[in-house]
CSV table of C-alpha atoms in Angstrom, one decimal:
chain,number,residue,atom,x,y,z
A,225,MET,CA,-31.3,28.9,-3.9
A,226,MET,CA,-33.1,26.0,-5.6
A,227,MET,CA,-32.6,22.6,-4.2
A,228,VAL,CA,-31.8,19.6,-6.5
A,229,GLY,CA,-34.8,17.3,-6.6
A,230,PRO,CA,-34.5,13.5,-6.6
A,231,THR,CA,-35.2,13.2,-10.3
A,232,LEU,CA,-32.4,15.7,-11.3
A,233,LEU,CA,-30.0,14.1,-8.7
A,234,ARG,CA,-30.7,10.7,-10.2
A,235,TYR,CA,-30.2,12.0,-13.7
A,236,PHE,CA,-26.9,13.7,-13.0
A,237,SER,CA,-25.7,10.6,-11.1
A,238,LEU,CA,-26.5,8.3,-13.9
A,239,ARG,CA,-24.7,10.5,-16.4
A,240,PHE,CA,-21.5,10.5,-14.4
A,241,ALA,CA,-21.8,6.7,-13.6
A,242,LYS,CA,-22.3,6.0,-17.3
A,243,TRP,CA,-19.2,7.9,-18.4
A,244,ILE,CA,-16.9,6.6,-15.6
A,245,VAL,CA,-18.0,3.0,-15.8
A,246,GLY,CA,-18.1,3.1,-19.6
A,247,LEU,CA,-14.5,4.5,-19.8
A,248,PHE,CA,-13.3,1.9,-17.2
A,249,LEU,CA,-14.9,-0.9,-19.2
A,250,LEU,CA,-13.3,0.4,-22.4
A,251,VAL,CA,-9.8,0.5,-20.7
A,252,THR,CA,-10.5,-3.0,-19.4
A,253,LEU,CA,-11.3,-4.3,-22.9
A,254,LEU,CA,-8.2,-2.7,-24.4
A,255,ILE,CA,-5.9,-4.1,-21.7
A,256,PHE,CA,-7.5,-7.5,-22.1
A,257,MET,CA,-7.1,-7.6,-25.8
A,258,ALA,CA,-3.4,-6.5,-25.6
A,259,ASP,CA,-2.7,-9.0,-22.8
A,260,PHE,CA,-4.5,-11.9,-24.6
A,261,LEU,CA,-2.7,-11.2,-27.9
A,262,GLU,CA,0.6,-11.2,-26.0
A,263,VAL,CA,-0.2,-14.5,-24.4
A,264,VAL,CA,-1.2,-16.0,-27.7
A,265,ARG,CA,2.0,-14.7,-29.4
A,266,ARG,CA,4.3,-16.1,-26.8
A,267,THR,CA,2.6,-19.5,-26.3
A,268,ALA,CA,0.9,-20.4,-29.5
A,269,ASP,CA,3.6,-22.9,-30.3
A,270,LYS,CA,3.5,-24.6,-26.9
A,271,GLU,CA,2.1,-28.1,-26.7
A,272,ALA,CA,-0.3,-27.2,-23.9
A,273,PHE,CA,-1.7,-24.1,-25.6
A,274,THR,CA,-5.4,-23.8,-26.2
A,275,LEU,CA,-7.5,-20.7,-27.0
A,276,TRP,CA,-9.6,-21.2,-23.9
A,277,ARG,CA,-6.6,-21.5,-21.6
A,278,ALA,CA,-5.2,-18.2,-23.0
A,279,LEU,CA,-8.5,-16.5,-22.6
A,280,ALA,CA,-8.9,-17.7,-19.0
A,281,MET,CA,-5.4,-16.6,-18.0
A,282,SER,CA,-5.9,-13.1,-19.5
A,283,ALA,CA,-9.4,-12.7,-18.1
A,284,PHE,CA,-8.3,-13.7,-14.6
A,285,ARG,CA,-5.2,-11.4,-14.7
A,286,VAL,CA,-6.8,-8.3,-16.2
A,287,PRO,CA,-8.8,-7.2,-13.0
A,288,SER,CA,-5.5,-6.8,-11.1
A,289,LEU,CA,-4.1,-4.8,-14.0
A,290,VAL,CA,-7.0,-2.4,-14.5
A,291,GLU,CA,-7.5,-1.7,-10.8
A,292,GLN,CA,-4.8,0.9,-11.0
A,293,ALA,CA,-6.7,2.6,-13.8
A,294,ILE,CA,-9.8,3.4,-11.6
A,295,PRO,CA,-8.7,6.9,-10.6
A,296,PHE,CA,-7.9,7.9,-14.2
A,297,ALA,CA,-11.1,6.4,-15.5
A,298,THR,CA,-12.9,8.6,-12.9
A,299,LEU,CA,-11.0,11.7,-13.9
A,300,PHE,CA,-11.6,11.5,-17.6
A,301,GLY,CA,-15.1,10.1,-17.2
A,302,ALA,CA,-16.0,13.0,-15.0
A,303,ILE,CA,-14.5,15.4,-17.6
A,304,ALA,CA,-16.5,13.8,-20.3
A,305,ALA,CA,-19.7,14.0,-18.3
A,306,PHE,CA,-19.2,17.7,-17.4
A,307,VAL,CA,-18.4,18.5,-21.1
A,308,GLY,CA,-21.5,16.5,-22.2
A,309,LEU,CA,-23.7,18.4,-19.8
A,310,SER,CA,-22.2,21.7,-21.0
A,311,ARG,CA,-22.7,20.9,-24.7
A,312,ARG,CA,-26.3,20.1,-24.1
A,313,LEU,CA,-26.7,23.3,-22.1
A,314,GLU,CA,-28.0,21.4,-19.1
A,315,LEU,CA,-25.5,23.0,-16.8
A,316,VAL,CA,-26.4,26.5,-18.2
A,317,ILE,CA,-30.1,25.8,-17.6
A,318,SER,CA,-29.4,24.4,-14.1
A,319,ARG,CA,-27.4,27.6,-13.2
A,320,ALA,CA,-30.2,29.8,-14.6
A,321,ALA,CA,-32.7,27.9,-12.4
A,322,GLY,CA,-30.6,28.8,-9.3
A,323,ILE,CA,-28.7,25.5,-8.9
A,324,SER,CA,-25.1,26.2,-7.7
A,325,VAL,CA,-22.0,24.4,-8.8
A,326,TRP,CA,-21.9,22.5,-5.5
A,327,GLN,CA,-25.4,21.1,-6.1
A,328,PHE,CA,-24.8,19.7,-9.6
A,329,THR,CA,-21.4,18.5,-8.5
A,330,ALA,CA,-22.8,16.6,-5.5
A,331,PRO,CA,-24.3,13.8,-7.6
A,332,ALA,CA,-20.8,13.1,-9.1
A,333,LEU,CA,-19.2,13.0,-5.7
A,334,ILE,CA,-21.9,10.6,-4.4
A,335,THR,CA,-21.5,8.4,-7.5
A,336,VAL,CA,-17.7,8.2,-7.1
A,337,LEU,CA,-17.9,7.5,-3.4
A,338,VAL,CA,-20.1,4.5,-4.2
A,339,ILE,CA,-17.8,3.4,-6.9
A,340,GLY,CA,-14.8,3.8,-4.6
A,341,LEU,CA,-16.3,1.8,-1.8
A,342,PHE,CA,-17.3,-0.9,-4.3
A,343,SER,CA,-13.9,-1.1,-5.8
A,344,VAL,CA,-12.3,-1.5,-2.4
A,345,ALA,CA,-14.8,-3.8,-0.7
A,346,VAL,CA,-15.7,-6.0,-3.6
A,347,PHE,CA,-13.5,-5.5,-6.7
A,348,ASN,CA,-10.2,-5.6,-4.9
A,349,PRO,CA,-10.8,-9.0,-3.2
A,350,ILE,CA,-12.1,-10.4,-6.5
A,351,SER,CA,-9.0,-9.1,-8.5
A,352,ALA,CA,-6.6,-10.6,-5.9
A,353,MET,CA,-8.3,-14.0,-6.0
A,354,LEU,CA,-8.5,-14.1,-9.8
A,355,LYS,CA,-4.8,-13.0,-10.1
A,356,GLU,CA,-3.8,-15.9,-7.9
A,357,ARG,CA,-6.0,-18.3,-9.9
A,358,SER,CA,-4.4,-17.0,-13.1
A,359,ASP,CA,-0.9,-17.6,-11.8
A,360,GLU,CA,-1.9,-21.2,-10.8
A,361,ILE,CA,-3.3,-21.9,-14.2
A,362,GLY,CA,-0.1,-20.7,-15.8
A,363,ILE,CA,2.0,-22.9,-13.5
A,364,LEU,CA,-0.2,-26.0,-14.1
A,365,LEU,CA,-0.5,-25.6,-17.8
A,366,PHE,CA,2.8,-24.3,-18.9
A,367,GLY,CA,5.2,-25.7,-16.3
A,368,ASN,CA,8.7,-24.3,-16.6
A,369,GLU,CA,7.5,-21.8,-19.2
A,370,GLN,CA,5.4,-19.9,-16.7
A,371,ARG,CA,7.9,-17.0,-16.6
A,372,VAL,CA,7.2,-16.5,-20.3
A,373,VAL,CA,3.4,-16.6,-19.9
A,374,LEU,CA,3.0,-14.7,-16.7
A,375,GLN,CA,4.1,-11.2,-16.1
A,376,THR,CA,5.9,-11.9,-12.8
A,377,THR,CA,8.1,-9.8,-10.6
A,378,GLY,CA,11.1,-12.1,-11.4
A,379,ALA,CA,12.7,-15.0,-9.6
A,380,VAL,CA,12.7,-15.6,-5.9
A,381,TRP,CA,15.9,-15.8,-3.8
A,382,LEU,CA,16.0,-16.7,-0.1
A,383,ARG,CA,18.9,-17.2,2.3
A,384,GLN,CA,17.9,-19.5,5.1
A,385,SER,CA,19.2,-21.8,7.8
A,386,GLY,CA,17.9,-24.9,9.5
A,387,THR,CA,19.1,-28.1,11.3
A,388,ASP,CA,20.7,-29.2,8.0
A,389,GLY,CA,22.8,-26.0,7.9
A,390,GLU,CA,22.6,-22.9,5.7
A,391,SER,CA,21.3,-22.8,2.2
A,392,VAL,CA,20.3,-20.4,-0.6
A,393,LEU,CA,17.0,-21.1,-2.2
A,394,HIS,CA,16.0,-20.0,-5.7
A,395,ALA,CA,12.6,-20.4,-7.3
A,396,GLU,CA,11.2,-19.3,-10.6
A,397,TYR,CA,7.9,-18.3,-9.1
A,398,ALA,CA,6.0,-18.1,-5.8
A,399,LEU,CA,2.4,-19.0,-5.2
A,400,LYS,CA,0.0,-18.8,-2.2
A,401,GLN,CA,1.9,-15.9,-0.6
A,402,GLY,CA,5.3,-17.6,-0.9
A,403,THR,CA,4.4,-20.9,0.8
A,404,HIS,CA,4.4,-22.7,-2.6
A,405,LEU,CA,7.5,-22.3,-4.7
A,406,VAL,CA,7.8,-23.5,-8.3
A,407,GLY,CA,11.0,-24.4,-10.2
A,408,VAL,CA,13.1,-24.6,-7.1
A,409,THR,CA,16.9,-24.9,-6.8
A,410,VAL,CA,18.6,-25.1,-3.4
A,411,TYR,CA,22.4,-24.7,-2.8
A,412,THR,CA,23.4,-26.1,0.7
A,413,PHE,CA,26.5,-25.3,2.7
A,414,ASN,CA,28.1,-26.7,5.8
A,415,ASP,CA,28.9,-24.7,9.0
A,416,LYS,CA,32.2,-23.4,7.5
A,417,GLY,CA,30.4,-22.1,4.4
A,418,HIS,CA,31.7,-24.8,2.1
A,419,TYR,CA,29.4,-26.0,-0.7
A,420,LEU,CA,27.7,-29.4,-0.2
A,421,GLN,CA,25.1,-30.1,-2.7
A,422,ARG,CA,22.5,-28.7,-5.1
A,423,ILE,CA,18.8,-29.7,-5.0
A,424,ASP,CA,16.5,-29.3,-8.0
A,425,ALA,CA,12.8,-29.7,-7.4
A,426,LYS,CA,9.6,-29.1,-9.3
A,427,ASP,CA,7.7,-27.7,-6.3
A,428,ALA,CA,8.4,-26.8,-2.6
A,429,PHE,CA,5.8,-26.4,0.0
A,430,LEU,CA,6.5,-24.7,3.4
A,431,GLY,CA,5.5,-26.9,6.3
A,432,GLU,CA,6.3,-26.7,10.0
A,433,GLY,CA,10.0,-26.1,10.1
A,434,ARG,CA,10.7,-27.7,6.7
A,435,TRP,CA,10.3,-27.4,3.0
A,436,ASP,CA,8.5,-30.4,1.4
A,437,MET,CA,10.1,-30.7,-2.0
A,438,LYS,CA,8.5,-32.7,-4.8
A,439,ASP,CA,10.2,-34.5,-7.7
A,440,ALA,CA,13.7,-33.5,-6.4
A,441,THR,CA,17.1,-34.4,-7.7
A,442,VAL,CA,20.1,-34.1,-5.4
A,443,HIS,CA,23.5,-33.4,-6.9
A,444,ARG,CA,26.4,-34.1,-4.5
A,445,LEU,CA,30.0,-33.5,-5.0
A,446,GLY,CA,31.7,-36.6,-6.4
A,447,ALA,CA,28.5,-38.6,-6.7
A,448,ASP,CA,25.9,-39.3,-9.3
A,449,PRO,CA,22.6,-37.4,-9.1
A,450,VAL,CA,19.9,-39.1,-7.0
A,451,SER,CA,16.2,-38.5,-7.7
A,452,TYR,CA,13.5,-38.5,-4.9
A,453,LYS,CA,9.8,-38.3,-5.2
A,454,SER,CA,9.8,-36.3,-2.0
A,455,TYR,CA,12.6,-34.6,-0.2
A,456,ILE,CA,12.7,-32.6,3.0
A,457,LEU,CA,14.8,-29.6,3.7
A,458,SER,CA,14.8,-28.1,7.2
A,459,THR,CA,14.2,-24.4,7.8
A,460,TYR,CA,13.9,-22.0,10.6
A,461,LEU,CA,11.6,-19.8,8.5
A,462,ASP,CA,8.0,-19.5,9.4
A,463,PRO,CA,5.0,-18.5,7.2
A,464,ALA,CA,5.1,-14.9,8.4
A,465,GLN,CA,8.7,-14.4,7.4
A,466,VAL,CA,8.2,-16.1,4.0
A,467,ARG,CA,5.1,-14.1,3.2
A,468,GLN,CA,6.8,-10.9,4.3
A,469,SER,CA,9.7,-11.6,2.0
A,470,LEU,CA,7.9,-12.9,-1.0
A,471,THR,CA,4.4,-11.5,-1.1
A,472,LYS,CA,3.6,-8.3,-3.0
A,473,PRO,CA,1.2,-6.1,-1.1
A,474,ASP,CA,-1.1,-5.6,-4.1
A,475,THR,CA,-1.7,-9.3,-4.3
A,476,ILE,CA,-3.4,-9.4,-0.9
A,477,SER,CA,-7.1,-8.7,-0.5
A,478,VAL,CA,-8.1,-5.6,1.6
A,479,TRP,CA,-9.9,-7.9,4.0
A,480,GLU,CA,-6.8,-10.0,4.6
A,481,LEU,CA,-4.3,-7.1,5.0
A,482,PRO,CA,-5.1,-6.3,8.7
A,483,ALA,CA,-4.4,-9.9,9.7
A,484,PHE,CA,-1.4,-10.1,7.5
A,485,ILE,CA,0.0,-6.8,9.1
A,486,ARG,CA,-0.6,-8.2,12.6
A,487,LEU,CA,1.1,-11.4,11.8
A,488,ALA,CA,4.2,-9.6,10.4
A,489,GLN,CA,4.3,-7.2,13.5
A,490,ASN,CA,4.0,-10.1,15.9
A,491,ALA,CA,6.9,-11.8,14.2
A,492,GLY,CA,9.0,-8.6,14.6
A,493,LEU,CA,9.1,-7.9,10.9
A,494,PRO,CA,8.5,-4.5,9.3
A,495,ALA,CA,5.1,-4.1,7.6
A,496,TYR,CA,5.4,-0.6,6.0
A,497,GLN,CA,4.5,-1.7,2.5
A,498,TYR,CA,1.5,-3.7,3.7
A,499,ARG,CA,0.2,-0.9,6.0
A,500,LEU,CA,0.7,1.5,3.1
A,501,GLN,CA,-1.3,-0.7,0.7
A,502,TYR,CA,-4.1,-1.0,3.3
A,503,GLN,CA,-4.2,2.7,3.8
A,504,MET,CA,-4.1,3.4,0.1
A,505,LEU,CA,-7.1,1.2,-0.4
A,506,LEU,CA,-9.0,2.9,2.4
A,507,ALA,CA,-8.1,6.3,0.9
A,508,ARG,CA,-9.3,5.4,-2.6
A,509,PRO,CA,-12.8,6.9,-2.3
A,510,LEU,CA,-11.2,10.2,-1.2
A,511,LEU,CA,-8.9,10.0,-4.2
A,512,LEU,CA,-11.8,9.5,-6.6
A,513,VAL,CA,-13.6,12.5,-5.0
A,514,ALA,CA,-10.4,14.5,-5.7
A,515,MET,CA,-10.4,13.4,-9.3
A,516,VAL,CA,-14.0,14.7,-9.7
A,517,LEU,CA,-13.1,18.0,-8.2
A,518,VAL,CA,-10.0,18.3,-10.5
A,519,ALA,CA,-12.3,17.4,-13.5
A,520,ALA,CA,-14.7,20.1,-12.4
A,521,THR,CA,-11.9,22.8,-12.2
A,522,VAL,CA,-10.7,22.0,-15.7
A,523,SER,CA,-14.0,21.5,-17.5
A,524,LEU,CA,-16.7,23.8,-16.0
A,525,GLY,CA,-15.2,26.7,-17.9
A,526,PHE,CA,-15.8,24.8,-21.2
A,527,THR,CA,-18.1,26.5,-23.7
A,528,ARG,CA,-19.6,25.4,-27.0
A,529,SER,CA,-17.3,27.8,-28.8
A,530,GLY,CA,-14.2,25.6,-28.3
A,531,GLY,CA,-11.4,25.0,-25.9
A,532,VAL,CA,-11.4,21.2,-26.2
A,533,GLY,CA,-7.6,21.0,-26.7
A,534,ARG,CA,-7.0,23.1,-23.6
A,535,LEU,CA,-9.5,21.1,-21.7
A,536,ILE,CA,-7.9,17.7,-22.6
A,537,LEU,CA,-4.4,19.0,-21.9
A,538,GLY,CA,-5.5,20.4,-18.5
A,539,GLY,CA,-7.0,17.0,-17.6
A,540,ILE,CA,-3.9,15.1,-18.6
A,541,VAL,CA,-1.6,17.5,-16.8
A,542,ALA,CA,-3.7,17.4,-13.6
A,543,GLY,CA,-3.9,13.6,-13.7
A,544,PHE,CA,-0.2,13.3,-14.3
A,545,VAL,CA,0.7,15.6,-11.5
A,546,LEU,CA,-1.6,13.8,-9.0
A,547,TYR,CA,-0.2,10.5,-10.1
A,548,VAL,CA,3.4,11.6,-9.6
A,549,VAL,CA,2.6,13.0,-6.2
A,550,THR,CA,0.8,9.8,-5.2
A,551,GLU,CA,3.7,7.6,-6.4
A,552,PHE,CA,6.2,9.8,-4.5
A,553,ALA,CA,4.2,9.6,-1.3
A,554,LYS,CA,3.9,5.8,-1.8
A,555,GLY,CA,7.7,5.6,-2.1
A,556,LEU,CA,8.2,7.5,1.2
A,557,GLY,CA,5.5,5.5,3.0
A,558,GLY,CA,6.8,2.1,1.7
A,559,ALA,CA,10.3,2.9,2.9
A,560,GLY,CA,9.0,3.9,6.3
A,561,ILE,CA,10.3,7.5,5.9
A,562,VAL,CA,6.8,8.9,6.7
A,563,PRO,CA,3.8,7.1,8.3
A,564,PRO,CA,1.9,5.0,5.8
A,565,SER,CA,-1.4,6.7,6.7
A,566,VAL,CA,0.1,10.1,6.0
A,567,ALA,CA,1.6,8.9,2.7
A,568,ALA,CA,-1.8,7.3,1.6
A,569,TRP,CA,-4.2,10.1,2.6
A,570,THR,CA,-2.2,13.2,1.9
A,571,PRO,CA,-2.4,13.3,-2.0
A,572,GLY,CA,-6.1,12.9,-2.0
A,573,MET,CA,-6.6,15.4,0.8
A,574,ILE,CA,-4.4,18.0,-0.9
A,575,ALA,CA,-6.1,17.5,-4.3
A,576,THR,CA,-9.5,17.7,-2.7
A,577,LEU,CA,-8.7,20.9,-0.9
A,578,LEU,CA,-7.2,22.5,-4.0
A,579,GLY,CA,-10.3,21.5,-6.0
A,580,PHE,CA,-12.6,23.1,-3.5
A,581,THR,CA,-10.5,26.2,-3.4
A,582,VAL,CA,-10.4,26.7,-7.1
A,583,LEU,CA,-14.2,26.1,-7.4
A,584,LEU,CA,-14.9,28.5,-4.6
A,585,TYR,CA,-12.7,31.2,-6.2
A,586,ARG,CA,-14.3,30.7,-9.7
A,587,GLU,CA,-17.9,30.2,-8.7
A,588,ASP,CA,-18.3,32.1,-5.4
A,589,GLY,CA,-15.3,34.4,-5.3
């Protein structure tokens, strides 16, 4: 059996890389344009609006949005690359020269492994950092309108207690993993659960056993509102508890997740979702390998005589099924029903084994 030389290996790798990266950039551009137009539509009449601010906010937020599209860009990019090689008869010539399906598929697998490692080690931290920066720009530029500008997960609610008694804290938005709250309203109660006062503040920063509230207004029963430049509210919450309650796992960099998980476990808090996110990131290269194998199973039978519709439909169905299985496993792992490592690695492993099985049956069976 003929071995693939370095020139052919490099050629195949570049073909797959061009299609996968090109399709990913196309998806990124489309998402950026849609997000930018939506920001402009909703904020064009605001006093603080400028074109450059809207561009910056969309550009910083898009990496976190398109990160979820990497597996699908890999799947359809690999399908396009296989189809292109088939149309140009390059796969036919390779087979005639004694190159097996495993040898001309190996460059694709190596390419997506590199892409997967890069997306986890470099792209994920950058997207998390830029997402936080985008949120901060939205808060600073648009103030109380940030919920219109930013696609957030909704308002924040916390029930807490401190030396001042119990209170319910509401915030429009949370920054810096929940230690900076914006648009804060606090309802305080005495030991018997009777309402005492309401505190409205522009910002609240979590300190050691207290919330430092800025530009606060206190509304007490039977008294006129009193404004304070700075107001302190005691709390028994620590940063680990606040981060665990308010921080979404996908906003934390892969390099910060291990320390975050240890912090939550040391505080006696469950860390299923954060452990799952960490394992999902580690398993991403395997998932991309599975996507290439799935692409090979649905596209290597393609000929110049037709079958494009069946090919596209097969790729869509395969990608949809794998997506559903992955989301189902994430739900089980995030709830602690199954170990996060099992939930994260199982879809990719099953898809990889199925892809190898189908190729073995078709090519060597």
